[in-house]
Every structure is written in C-alpha cells, then in structure tokens.
PDB file of C-alpha atoms in Angstrom:
ATOM      1  CA  MET Q   1       0.969  59.653 -30.439  1.00 48.00           C
ATOM      2  CA  PRO Q   2       2.031  60.056 -26.500  1.00 51.00           C
ATOM      3  CA  ASP Q   3      -0.457  57.128 -25.603  1.00 66.00           C
ATOM      4  CA  VAL Q   4       0.915  54.866 -27.974  1.00 64.00           C
ATOM      5  CA  PHE Q   5       4.388  55.469 -26.873  1.00 65.00           C
ATOM      6  CA  GLU Q   6       2.988  55.063 -23.152  1.00 65.00           C
ATOM      7  CA  LEU Q   7       1.453  51.966 -23.939  1.00 66.00           C
ATOM      8  CA  LEU Q   8       4.264  50.424 -25.879  1.00 65.00           C
ATOM      9  CA  SER Q   9       6.700  51.427 -23.044  1.00 67.00           C
ATOM     10  CA  ASN Q  10       3.957  49.613 -20.435  1.00 66.00           C
ATOM     11  CA  LEU Q  11       3.817  46.820 -22.712  1.00 68.00           C
ATOM     12  CA  LEU Q  12       7.728  46.415 -22.954  1.00 67.00           C
ATOM     13  CA  THR Q  13       7.763  46.685 -18.968  1.00 70.00           C
ATOM     14  CA  GLN Q  14       4.975  44.059 -18.284  1.00 67.00           C
ATOM     15  CA  PHE Q  15       6.918  41.725 -20.811  1.00 62.00           C
ATOM     16  CA  ALA Q  16      10.270  42.415 -19.123  1.00 65.00           C
ATOM     17  CA  LEU Q  17       8.778  41.940 -15.482  1.00 67.00           C
ATOM     18  CA  GLY Q  18       7.164  38.469 -17.013  1.00 65.00           C
ATOM     19  CA  LEU Q  19      10.356  37.299 -18.346  1.00 70.00           C
ATOM     20  CA  GLY Q  20      12.164  38.039 -15.438  1.00 71.00           C
ATOM     21  CA  ARG Q  21       9.950  35.923 -13.240  1.00 75.00           C
ATOM     22  CA  LEU Q  22       9.905  33.196 -15.663  1.00 77.00           C
ATOM     23  CA  VAL Q  23      13.773  33.290 -15.743  1.00 80.00           C
ATOM     24  CA  GLY Q  24      13.596  33.431 -11.749  1.00 79.00           C
ATOM     25  CA  ALA Q  25      11.076  30.584 -11.596  1.00 80.00           C
ATOM     26  CA  LEU Q  26      13.072  28.227 -13.983  1.00 86.00           C
ATOM     27  CA  ALA Q  27      16.306  29.117 -12.049  1.00 87.00           C
ATOM     28  CA  VAL Q  28      14.457  28.260  -8.657  1.00 83.00           C
ATOM     29  CA  PHE Q  29      13.157  24.933 -10.085  1.00 84.00           C
ATOM     30  CA  LEU Q  30      16.270  23.949 -11.630  1.00 90.00           C
ATOM     31  CA  VAL Q  31      18.180  24.341  -8.215  1.00 89.00           C
ATOM     32  CA  GLY Q  32      15.567  22.243  -6.436  1.00 87.00           C
ATOM     33  CA  TYR Q  33      16.030  19.778  -9.387  1.00 89.00           C
ATOM     34  CA  ILE Q  34      19.924  19.609  -8.841  1.00 91.00           C
ATOM     35  CA  ILE Q  35      18.995  19.321  -4.758  1.00 90.00           C
ATOM     36  CA  ALA Q  36      16.488  16.466  -5.183  1.00 89.00           C
ATOM     37  CA  LYS Q  37      18.652  14.557  -7.416  1.00 90.00           C
ATOM     38  CA  ILE Q  38      21.535  14.618  -4.914  1.00 91.00           C
ATOM     39  CA  VAL Q  39      19.452  13.898  -1.853  1.00 89.00           C
ATOM     40  CA  TYR Q  40      17.812  11.139  -3.776  1.00 89.00           C
ATOM     41  CA  GLN Q  41      21.224   9.338  -4.415  1.00 90.00           C
ATOM     42  CA  ILE Q  42      22.484  10.106  -0.944  1.00 91.00           C
ATOM     43  CA  LEU Q  43      19.308   8.713   0.700  1.00 88.00           C
ATOM     44  CA  LYS Q  44      19.280   5.596  -1.587  1.00 87.00           C
ATOM     45  CA  LYS Q  45      22.611   4.887  -0.581  1.00 88.00           C
ATOM     46  CA  VAL Q  46      22.051   5.396   3.144  1.00 88.00           C
ATOM     47  CA  LEU Q  47      18.728   3.142   2.849  1.00 84.00           C
ATOM     48  CA  VAL Q  48      20.586   0.297   0.971  1.00 84.00           C
ATOM     49  CA  LYS Q  49      23.178   0.612   3.982  1.00 86.00           C
ATOM     50  CA  ILE Q  50      20.691   0.336   6.660  1.00 84.00           C
ATOM     51  CA  GLY Q  51      19.137  -2.541   5.006  1.00 80.00           C
ATOM     52  CA  ILE Q  52      15.924  -1.745   4.324  1.00 79.00           C
ATOM     53  CA  ASP Q  53      15.518  -3.640   1.255  1.00 75.00           C
ATOM     54  CA  ARG Q  54      15.570  -6.975   3.165  1.00 79.00           C
ATOM     55  CA  ILE Q  55      11.839  -6.004   3.871  1.00 74.00           C
ATOM     56  CA  GLY Q  56      11.217  -5.782   0.182  1.00 70.00           C
ATOM     57  CA  SER Q  57      12.664  -9.228  -0.222  1.00 73.00           C
ATOM     58  CA  LYS Q  58      10.246 -10.815   2.413  1.00 74.00           C
ATOM     59  CA  LEU Q  59       7.454  -9.035   0.591  1.00 72.00           C
ATOM     60  CA  GLN Q  60       8.883 -10.628  -2.459  1.00 70.00           C
ATOM     61  CA  LYS Q  61       8.582 -14.366  -0.998  1.00 72.00           C
ATOM     62  CA  ILE Q  62       4.981 -13.631  -0.762  1.00 72.00           C
ATOM     63  CA  GLU Q  63       2.949 -15.350  -2.960  1.00 69.00           C
ATOM     64  CA  LEU Q  64       0.429 -12.673  -3.891  1.00 66.00           C
ATOM     65  CA  VAL Q  65       3.708 -10.537  -4.896  1.00 67.00           C
ATOM     66  CA  SER Q  66       5.605 -13.263  -6.146  1.00 66.00           C
ATOM     67  CA  LYS Q  67       2.638 -14.212  -8.794  1.00 66.00           C
ATOM     68  CA  ALA Q  68       2.426 -10.517  -9.555  1.00 62.00           C
ATOM     69  CA  ASP Q  69       5.787 -10.250 -10.798  1.00 65.00           C
ATOM     70  CA  LEU Q  70       7.118  -6.992  -8.622  1.00 64.00           C
ATOM     71  CA  ASN Q  71      10.465  -6.394  -8.193  1.00 68.00           C
ATOM     72  CA  ILE Q  72       9.865  -4.281  -4.949  1.00 69.00           C
ATOM     73  CA  LEU Q  73      13.244  -2.282  -3.926  1.00 74.00           C
ATOM     74  CA  LEU Q  74      11.985   0.069  -0.615  1.00 77.00           C
ATOM     75  CA  SER Q  75      15.045   1.878  -0.975  1.00 81.00           C
ATOM     76  CA  GLU Q  76      14.293   2.888  -4.467  1.00 83.00           C
ATOM     77  CA  VAL Q  77      10.972   3.728  -3.406  1.00 81.00           C
ATOM     78  CA  LEU Q  78      11.436   5.904  -0.321  1.00 84.00           C
ATOM     79  CA  ALA Q  79      14.163   7.869  -2.292  1.00 86.00           C
ATOM     80  CA  LYS Q  80      11.767   8.499  -5.334  1.00 87.00           C
ATOM     81  CA  LEU Q  81       9.239   9.310  -3.136  1.00 86.00           C
ATOM     82  CA  PHE Q  82      11.711  11.803  -0.907  1.00 86.00           C
ATOM     83  CA  TYR Q  83      12.738  13.267  -4.485  1.00 88.00           C
ATOM     84  CA  TYR Q  84       9.288  14.044  -5.654  1.00 87.00           C
ATOM     85  CA  VAL Q  85       8.517  15.827  -2.722  1.00 86.00           C
ATOM     86  CA  LEU Q  86      11.442  18.220  -2.842  1.00 87.00           C
ATOM     87  CA  LEU Q  87      10.417  18.682  -6.380  1.00 87.00           C
ATOM     88  CA  LEU Q  88       6.841  19.691  -5.262  1.00 85.00           C
ATOM     89  CA  ILE Q  89       8.538  22.122  -2.699  1.00 85.00           C
ATOM     90  CA  PHE Q  90      10.466  23.814  -5.449  1.00 86.00           C
ATOM     91  CA  GLY Q  91       7.639  23.797  -7.668  1.00 84.00           C
ATOM     92  CA  VAL Q  92       5.545  25.820  -5.150  1.00 83.00           C
ATOM     93  CA  ALA Q  93       8.675  28.077  -4.810  1.00 83.00           C
ATOM     94  CA  ALA Q  94       8.740  28.615  -8.599  1.00 82.00           C
ATOM     95  CA  ALA Q  95       4.977  28.958  -8.738  1.00 80.00           C
ATOM     96  CA  GLU Q  96       5.094  32.153  -6.136  1.00 80.00           C
ATOM     97  CA  VAL Q  97       7.867  33.439  -8.144  1.00 76.00           C
ATOM     98  CA  LEU Q  98       5.679  33.321 -11.419  1.00 76.00           C
ATOM     99  CA  GLY Q  99       2.934  34.950  -9.335  1.00 75.00           C
ATOM    100  CA  MET Q 100       0.448  31.933  -9.795  1.00 75.00           C
ATOM    101  CA  PRO Q 101      -1.390  31.162  -6.304  1.00 75.00           C
ATOM    102  CA  ALA Q 102      -3.867  28.600  -7.909  1.00 72.00           C
ATOM    103  CA  VAL Q 103      -0.820  26.117  -9.054  1.00 71.00           C
ATOM    104  CA  SER Q 104       0.973  26.840  -5.766  1.00 73.00           C
ATOM    105  CA  ILE Q 105      -2.036  25.854  -3.607  1.00 80.00           C
ATOM    106  CA  LEU Q 106      -2.927  22.883  -5.756  1.00 76.00           C
ATOM    107  CA  MET Q 107       0.847  21.770  -5.217  1.00 75.00           C
ATOM    108  CA  VAL Q 108       0.706  22.764  -1.319  1.00 78.00           C
ATOM    109  CA  ASP Q 109      -2.392  20.483  -1.440  1.00 80.00           C
ATOM    110  CA  ILE Q 110      -0.588  17.669  -2.560  1.00 78.00           C
ATOM    111  CA  LEU Q 111       2.411  18.187  -0.329  1.00 79.00           C
ATOM    112  CA  ASN Q 112      -0.330  18.223   2.521  1.00 82.00           C
ATOM    113  CA  TYR Q 113      -1.477  14.689   1.211  1.00 82.00           C
ATOM    114  CA  VAL Q 114       1.844  13.090   1.230  1.00 80.00           C
ATOM    115  CA  PRO Q 115       2.142  12.065   5.043  1.00 83.00           C
ATOM    116  CA  TYR Q 116      -1.486  10.500   4.679  1.00 85.00           C
ATOM    117  CA  LEU Q 117      -0.108   8.497   1.649  1.00 83.00           C
ATOM    118  CA  ILE Q 118       3.343   7.576   3.431  1.00 83.00           C
ATOM    119  CA  SER Q 119       1.352   6.395   6.936  1.00 86.00           C
ATOM    120  CA  ALA Q 120      -1.018   4.239   4.239  1.00 85.00           C
ATOM    121  CA  LEU Q 121       2.013   2.514   2.633  1.00 84.00           C
ATOM    122  CA  ILE Q 122       3.946   1.732   6.187  1.00 84.00           C
ATOM    123  CA  VAL Q 123       0.124   0.385   7.365  1.00 86.00           C
ATOM    124  CA  PHE Q 124      -0.087  -1.992   4.319  1.00 85.00           C
ATOM    125  CA  VAL Q 125       3.513  -2.863   4.030  1.00 82.00           C
ATOM    126  CA  ILE Q 126       3.474  -4.374   7.981  1.00 86.00           C
ATOM    127  CA  GLY Q 127      -0.179  -5.691   7.500  1.00 86.00           C
ATOM    128  CA  VAL Q 128       1.020  -7.615   4.417  1.00 85.00           C
ATOM    129  CA  LEU Q 129       3.817  -8.813   6.183  1.00 85.00           C
ATOM    130  CA  ILE Q 130       1.624  -9.983   9.365  1.00 88.00           C
ATOM    131  CA  ALA Q 131      -1.027 -11.764   7.100  1.00 86.00           C
ATOM    132  CA  ASP Q 132       1.767 -13.727   5.520  1.00 86.00           C
ATOM    133  CA  PHE Q 133       3.074 -14.381   8.835  1.00 87.00           C
ATOM    134  CA  VAL Q 134      -0.432 -15.580  10.373  1.00 88.00           C
ATOM    135  CA  ARG Q 135      -1.009 -17.670   7.157  1.00 87.00           C
ATOM    136  CA  ASN Q 136       2.303 -19.636   7.813  1.00 87.00           C
ATOM    137  CA  ILE Q 137       1.134 -20.317  11.530  1.00 88.00           C
ATOM    138  CA  VAL Q 138      -2.038 -21.355  10.530  1.00 84.00           C
ATOM    139  CA  LYS Q 139      -0.847 -23.417   7.833  1.00 85.00           C
ATOM    140  CA  THR Q 140       1.684 -25.146   9.960  1.00 85.00           C
ATOM    141  CA  ALA Q 141      -1.064 -26.021  12.858  1.00 82.00           C
ATOM    142  CA  CYS Q 142      -3.204 -27.288  10.127  1.00 79.00           C
ATOM    143  CA  LYS Q 143      -0.461 -29.562   9.037  1.00 80.00           C
ATOM    144  CA  SER Q 144       0.385 -30.783  12.546  1.00 78.00           C
ATOM    145  CA  LEU Q 145      -3.341 -31.594  13.404  1.00 72.00           C
ATOM    146  CA  ASN Q 146      -3.404 -33.339  10.167  1.00 74.00           C
ATOM    147  CA  ILE Q 147      -6.459 -31.193   8.583  1.00 71.00           C
ATOM    148  CA  PRO Q 148      -6.693 -31.908   5.091  1.00 69.00           C
ATOM    149  CA  ALA Q 149      -7.977 -28.389   4.084  1.00 70.00           C
ATOM    150  CA  GLY Q 150      -5.009 -26.397   5.586  1.00 75.00           C
ATOM    151  CA  ASN Q 151      -3.884 -24.849   2.708  1.00 81.00           C
ATOM    152  CA  PHE Q 152      -7.056 -23.685   1.604  1.00 77.00           C
ATOM    153  CA  ILE Q 153      -7.943 -22.357   5.514  1.00 80.00           C
ATOM    154  CA  ALA Q 154      -4.502 -20.542   5.404  1.00 83.00           C
ATOM    155  CA  THR Q 155      -5.180 -18.976   2.298  1.00 83.00           C
ATOM    156  CA  PHE Q 156      -8.589 -18.064   3.086  1.00 80.00           C
ATOM    157  CA  VAL Q 157      -6.933 -16.387   6.368  1.00 83.00           C
ATOM    158  CA  PHE Q 158      -4.106 -14.565   4.408  1.00 85.00           C
ATOM    159  CA  TYR Q 159      -6.555 -12.950   2.113  1.00 82.00           C
ATOM    160  CA  PHE Q 160      -9.259 -11.866   4.761  1.00 82.00           C
ATOM    161  CA  LEU Q 161      -6.410 -10.086   6.593  1.00 85.00           C
ATOM    162  CA  PHE Q 162      -5.180  -8.840   3.140  1.00 84.00           C
ATOM    163  CA  LEU Q 163      -8.482  -7.147   2.442  1.00 83.00           C
ATOM    164  CA  THR Q 164      -8.514  -5.730   6.295  1.00 84.00           C
ATOM    165  CA  VAL Q 165      -4.978  -4.243   5.838  1.00 85.00           C
ATOM    166  CA  ALA Q 166      -6.137  -2.573   2.309  1.00 84.00           C
ATOM    167  CA  MET Q 167      -9.005  -1.191   3.818  1.00 83.00           C
ATOM    168  CA  SER Q 168      -7.040   0.513   6.533  1.00 84.00           C
ATOM    169  CA  ALA Q 169      -4.508   1.623   4.507  1.00 84.00           C
ATOM    170  CA  LEU Q 170      -7.008   3.441   2.146  1.00 82.00           C
ATOM    171  CA  ALA Q 171      -8.813   4.638   5.336  1.00 82.00           C
ATOM    172  CA  GLN Q 172      -5.464   6.028   6.323  1.00 81.00           C
ATOM    173  CA  ALA Q 173      -4.960   7.522   2.776  1.00 78.00           C
ATOM    174  CA  GLN Q 174      -8.238   9.667   3.420  1.00 79.00           C
ATOM    175  CA  ILE Q 175     -10.219   7.817   0.789  1.00 77.00           C
ATOM    176  CA  ASP Q 176     -13.727   6.910   1.538  1.00 74.00           C
ATOM    177  CA  THR Q 177     -13.902   3.095   1.831  1.00 69.00           C
ATOM    178  CA  ALA Q 178     -17.658   2.834   3.224  1.00 70.00           C
ATOM    179  CA  PHE Q 179     -19.132   1.526  -0.142  1.00 67.00           C
ATOM    180  CA  ILE Q 180     -16.130  -1.096  -0.610  1.00 68.00           C
ATOM    181  CA  THR Q 181     -16.276  -2.140   3.047  1.00 66.00           C
ATOM    182  CA  GLN Q 182     -19.985  -2.928   2.944  1.00 68.00           C
ATOM    183  CA  ASN Q 183     -19.973  -5.217  -0.248  1.00 69.00           C
ATOM    184  CA  LEU Q 184     -16.996  -7.089   0.874  1.00 68.00           C
ATOM    185  CA  SER Q 185     -18.686  -7.759   4.068  1.00 68.00           C
ATOM    186  CA  ILE Q 186     -21.464  -9.227   1.915  1.00 74.00           C
ATOM    187  CA  ILE Q 187     -19.399 -11.477   0.032  1.00 73.00           C
ATOM    188  CA  LEU Q 188     -17.064 -12.342   2.767  1.00 69.00           C
ATOM    189  CA  ALA Q 189     -20.098 -13.448   4.655  1.00 71.00           C
ATOM    190  CA  GLY Q 190     -21.699 -15.220   1.688  1.00 71.00           C
ATOM    191  CA  ILE Q 191     -18.097 -17.140   1.151  1.00 69.00           C
ATOM    192  CA  VAL Q 192     -17.884 -18.291   4.891  1.00 68.00           C
ATOM    193  CA  ALA Q 193     -21.360 -19.400   4.971  1.00 72.00           C
ATOM    194  CA  ALA Q 194     -20.676 -21.633   1.907  1.00 69.00           C
ATOM    195  CA  PHE Q 195     -17.621 -23.082   3.045  1.00 66.00           C
ATOM    196  CA  ALA Q 196     -19.406 -23.841   6.582  1.00 68.00           C
ATOM    197  CA  ILE Q 197     -22.464 -25.118   5.006  1.00 72.00           C
ATOM    198  CA  GLY Q 198     -20.385 -27.360   2.497  1.00 66.00           C
ATOM    199  CA  TYR Q 199     -17.661 -28.391   4.659  1.00 62.00           C
ATOM    200  CA  GLY Q 200     -20.421 -29.313   7.075  1.00 64.00           C
ATOM    201  CA  LEU Q 201     -22.238 -31.383   4.669  1.00 66.00           C
ATOM    202  CA  ALA Q 202     -19.069 -32.961   3.270  1.00 63.00           C
ATOM    203  CA  SER Q 203     -17.891 -34.245   6.761  1.00 63.00           C
ATOM    204  CA  ARG Q 204     -21.197 -35.108   8.359  1.00 67.00           C
ATOM    205  CA  ASP Q 205     -20.813 -38.908   7.933  1.00 70.00           C
ATOM    206  CA  LEU Q 206     -17.110 -38.299   9.248  1.00 67.00           C
ATOM    207  CA  MET Q 207     -18.594 -36.282  12.425  1.00 67.00           C
ATOM    208  CA  ALA Q 208     -21.056 -38.645  13.042  1.00 70.00           C
ATOM    209  CA  ASN Q 209     -18.398 -41.315  13.050  1.00 72.00           C
ATOM    210  CA  TYR Q 210     -16.439 -39.598  15.650  1.00 67.00           C
ATOM    211  CA  LEU Q 211     -19.252 -38.730  17.905  1.00 69.00           C
ATOM    212  CA  ALA Q 212     -20.245 -42.365  17.841  1.00 72.00           C
ATOM    213  CA  SER Q 213     -16.996 -43.479  18.757  1.00 72.00           C
ATOM    214  CA  PHE Q 214     -16.743 -41.066  21.721  1.00 68.00           C
ATOM    215  CA  TYR Q 215     -19.984 -41.468  23.408  1.00 70.00           C
ATOM    216  CA  SER Q 216     -19.425 -45.650  22.666  1.00 71.00           C
ATOM    217  CA  LYS Q 217     -15.845 -46.100  23.335  1.00 68.00           C
ATOM    218  CA  LYS Q 218     -16.518 -46.836  27.220  1.00 70.00           C
ATOM    219  CA  ARG Q 219     -19.752 -48.944  26.678  1.00 73.00           C
ATOM    220  CA  VAL Q 220     -18.607 -51.176  23.820  1.00 71.00           C
ATOM    221  CA  LYS Q 221     -15.502 -52.962  23.748  1.00 72.00           C
ATOM    222  CA  ILE Q 222     -13.896 -55.067  20.659  1.00 72.00           C
ATOM    223  CA  GLY Q 223     -15.902 -58.735  20.677  1.00 74.00           C
ATOM    224  CA  ASP Q 224     -19.028 -57.312  21.894  1.00 72.00           C
ATOM    225  CA  LYS Q 225     -22.321 -57.797  19.893  1.00 71.00           C
TER     226      LYS Q 225
END
C-alpha cells in the first residue's frame, strides 16, 4: 500500500509541476502577444508617418504588380513582420518554460533566418524599382530614336533585370538557385538568339538600303544615271 500512495503522490507532483509550467508558458505567451500587438500598432503608425508607403505606391505603378492586382502597404508588411518576430521570441521563452527544447530550437532557427528574409525582401524591392526605372529609360531612348520595337525591347530589358533581381533575392534568402539559374540562362540565350535572328532577317532589306545609301551618298547625286 505505501508504494501505491507514493506512486500517486509522485503522479500528483508531476501533474502539479506540468500544470504550473503550462500556466507559466501561457502567461509568458499572453504577455508577449499583448506586447507584440502594442508594438505592431505603434510601429505601423510611425512607418505611415515617415511615408514608407510611398515606395509601395511606386511598386503599384509597375505593370507587373498592377496586373497582379496586389495592394502593397509596406507599413503593414514591416509592422506585421516585426509582430511575428516578437511572437516567435516569446514563443521560444514559453517553450523553455514548458521544458520543450526541440520546439525552442526550431523557433530559434526560424528567428535566425528572419534577417536573411528581410535582406532578400529589401534586395527584391529595390531591384524591381531599378528594373522599372531602366525600362522607362530604354523606352524613352527608343522612342527618341524612332525605333519601332521600343516597347518590346524595354519590356525585355525589364524582365531580364527582374529575373536577375529575383535570383539575387533568392540567393540572399539562402535558397539554392543553381538549377534555376542554369535553366534560365539557357532559356534567355534561346530568346535572345531567336530575337536576333528574327529581327536580323526581318530588317535585312532595310539595312541593305541604309548601307547602300551610306556608301553611295558621296558618289551618286540626284539626276545621275
């Protein structure tokens, strides 16, 4: 009988300890949730006041984004990202209180990955804005030079830069892009070759006339036979 009472006593003790840890972990996570909510609201208001959403409005004007019908508010995105980071931090603390090292290690690994994700996001946003800026420059230059395929060339340049930026952002996020890069290189080389051959064949007569006029303008005059 004493062994039975001792066993019950140990079970009740373990249950009380587990219940205490559970209550403590819930309290830690609840406090963290409240703090994360407050920080989220404050950070969002600060980001709106400093005008960071103007970058999002510039992204909205890009044809690729506008066609996707995406409503980008950088203040909301950054504030939410910071909110989830705080939740993860308090989640790690709650897992430590519960005595669950596997869960806390997993959350720590996720937290360590967040800086790579943020840097990849920054590279992607800046790169897309630069690609759109270069497209407008190429489009304007082709228009001033009366090049008929100006829109096509500008769009090709934009998507080429966009893919380059996307690959750079994925590499910044510690994602292996070797296979994707190799296949994209083959596809882009094929597109460039096809465009060069097609445009060259289509403009062969036009270039022949230009070259003939260039070489004969000092030798042949109007009225000569």
